């Protein structure tokens, strides 16, 4: 396998305009290099970001766009300089497939904050070709941006860990919220939020789920193991919970006021934004000043953290709760995702789907 070979083609499902409707799309993969691996895609999770990108909610989509950034695949070819993987290995790929490798974040092992990072889809690779994601039969990925899946993990359940899992694991570790005995809040109980509950509980935290209604209370407490459940519109309960949390992971991918949640934080508490919204968020400064509180953000995680997260999940026997679908159901899945009608992550059985026909 070398850079002189002719590009190969693959078939995926792409959005071709802001309607966000996906349909079959055949395209050329980039040429392979010495450090590349060729993957046969097996499964791919479905994230709110895929929906946002397909419909150009953030105004940055390049069409045609093949979504998918929670990819699980099998290595079918390796380049001459590949040392991390062998043919037959099962690996995962997340949101990043390239970086400059020279800037401060890259040198410190935080390539997700590289200003020249390359997204797995909707971006431009170093050869000028548009990147495409995991809703496709195959991918070519630099070995640096793939992670071997530990033996014994159920592959379809591992897929969401490459976004939902790492997105909650990374900030908890980085901000020192990975020690036992803390009290944490998870704002929003979707794909990312449900992994937030599981990972925080496994770290030994007292976990409160915060939601706009009580319809997920039984699921949160009986199925996911949350310790408490707060309905944000219940003023009495919110007041009782004031100054009780060390951190809140805010997973909500839409506009919302921050003041109600800042009031729940103790002195030096952190509100960590990990949900992507295309609308400005609002708060008044005294909510921060009077408790030395912090609003901060976190974007996925590094490749090193992804490896650590997988080992953590294996050790703690954590997995995502999923609904497996075929590719021809993806447009219905997008509609359900927009209506918050999924428990808690769709995963596409890519290898088991007929990608050529809608």
JSON list of C-alpha atoms in Angstrom, two decimals, residues 84-85 92-94 96-101 111-112 118 125 141-147 303:
[
{"chain": "A", "resi": 84, "resn": "UNK", "atom": "CA", "xyz": [0.15, 0.27, 16.06]},
{"chain": "A", "resi": 85, "resn": "UNK", "atom": "CA", "xyz": [-2.14, -2.09, 14.18]},
{"chain": "A", "resi": 92, "resn": "UNK", "atom": "CA", "xyz": [-12.26, 3.11, 16.70]},
{"chain": "A", "resi": 93, "resn": "UNK", "atom": "CA", "xyz": [-12.05, 6.54, 15.09]},
{"chain": "A", "resi": 94, "resn": "UNK", "atom": "CA", "xyz": [-13.47, 9.73, 16.54]},
{"chain": "A", "resi": 96, "resn": "UNK", "atom": "CA", "xyz": [-10.26, 14.15, 14.54]},
{"chain": "A", "resi": 97, "resn": "UNK", "atom": "CA", "xyz": [-8.21, 12.59, 11.71]},
{"chain": "A", "resi": 98, "resn": "UNK", "atom": "CA", "xyz": [-5.39, 15.11, 11.35]},
{"chain": "A", "resi": 99, "resn": "UNK", "atom": "CA", "xyz": [-3.40, 17.88, 13.06]},
{"chain": "A", "resi": 100, "resn": "UNK", "atom": "CA", "xyz": [-0.29, 19.98, 12.42]},
{"chain": "A", "resi": 101, "resn": "UNK", "atom": "CA", "xyz": [1.81, 18.04, 15.00]},
{"chain": "A", "resi": 111, "resn": "UNK", "atom": "CA", "xyz": [-4.23, 17.58, 19.34]},
{"chain": "A", "resi": 112, "resn": "UNK", "atom": "CA", "xyz": [-7.98, 18.19, 19.60]},
{"chain": "A", "resi": 118, "resn": "UNK", "atom": "CA", "xyz": [-8.80, 18.04, 10.49]},
{"chain": "A", "resi": 125, "resn": "UNK", "atom": "CA", "xyz": [-7.49, 16.87, 4.15]},
{"chain": "A", "resi": 141, "resn": "UNK", "atom": "CA", "xyz": [-7.11, 6.92, 8.55]},
{"chain": "A", "resi": 142, "resn": "UNK", "atom": "CA", "xyz": [-3.65, 7.85, 9.79]},
{"chain": "A", "resi": 143, "resn": "UNK", "atom": "CA", "xyz": [-2.68, 5.37, 12.52]},
{"chain": "A", "resi": 144, "resn": "UNK", "atom": "CA", "xyz": [-2.27, 8.22, 15.04]},
{"chain": "A", "resi": 145, "resn": "UNK", "atom": "CA", "xyz": [-6.03, 8.86, 14.96]},
{"chain": "A", "resi": 146, "resn": "UNK", "atom": "CA", "xyz": [-7.26, 5.33, 15.50]},
{"chain": "A", "resi": 147, "resn": "UNK", "atom": "CA", "xyz": [-7.48, 3.47, 18.81]},
{"chain": "A", "resi": 303, "resn": "UNK", "atom": "CA", "xyz": [-5.93, 10.28, 21.54]}
]
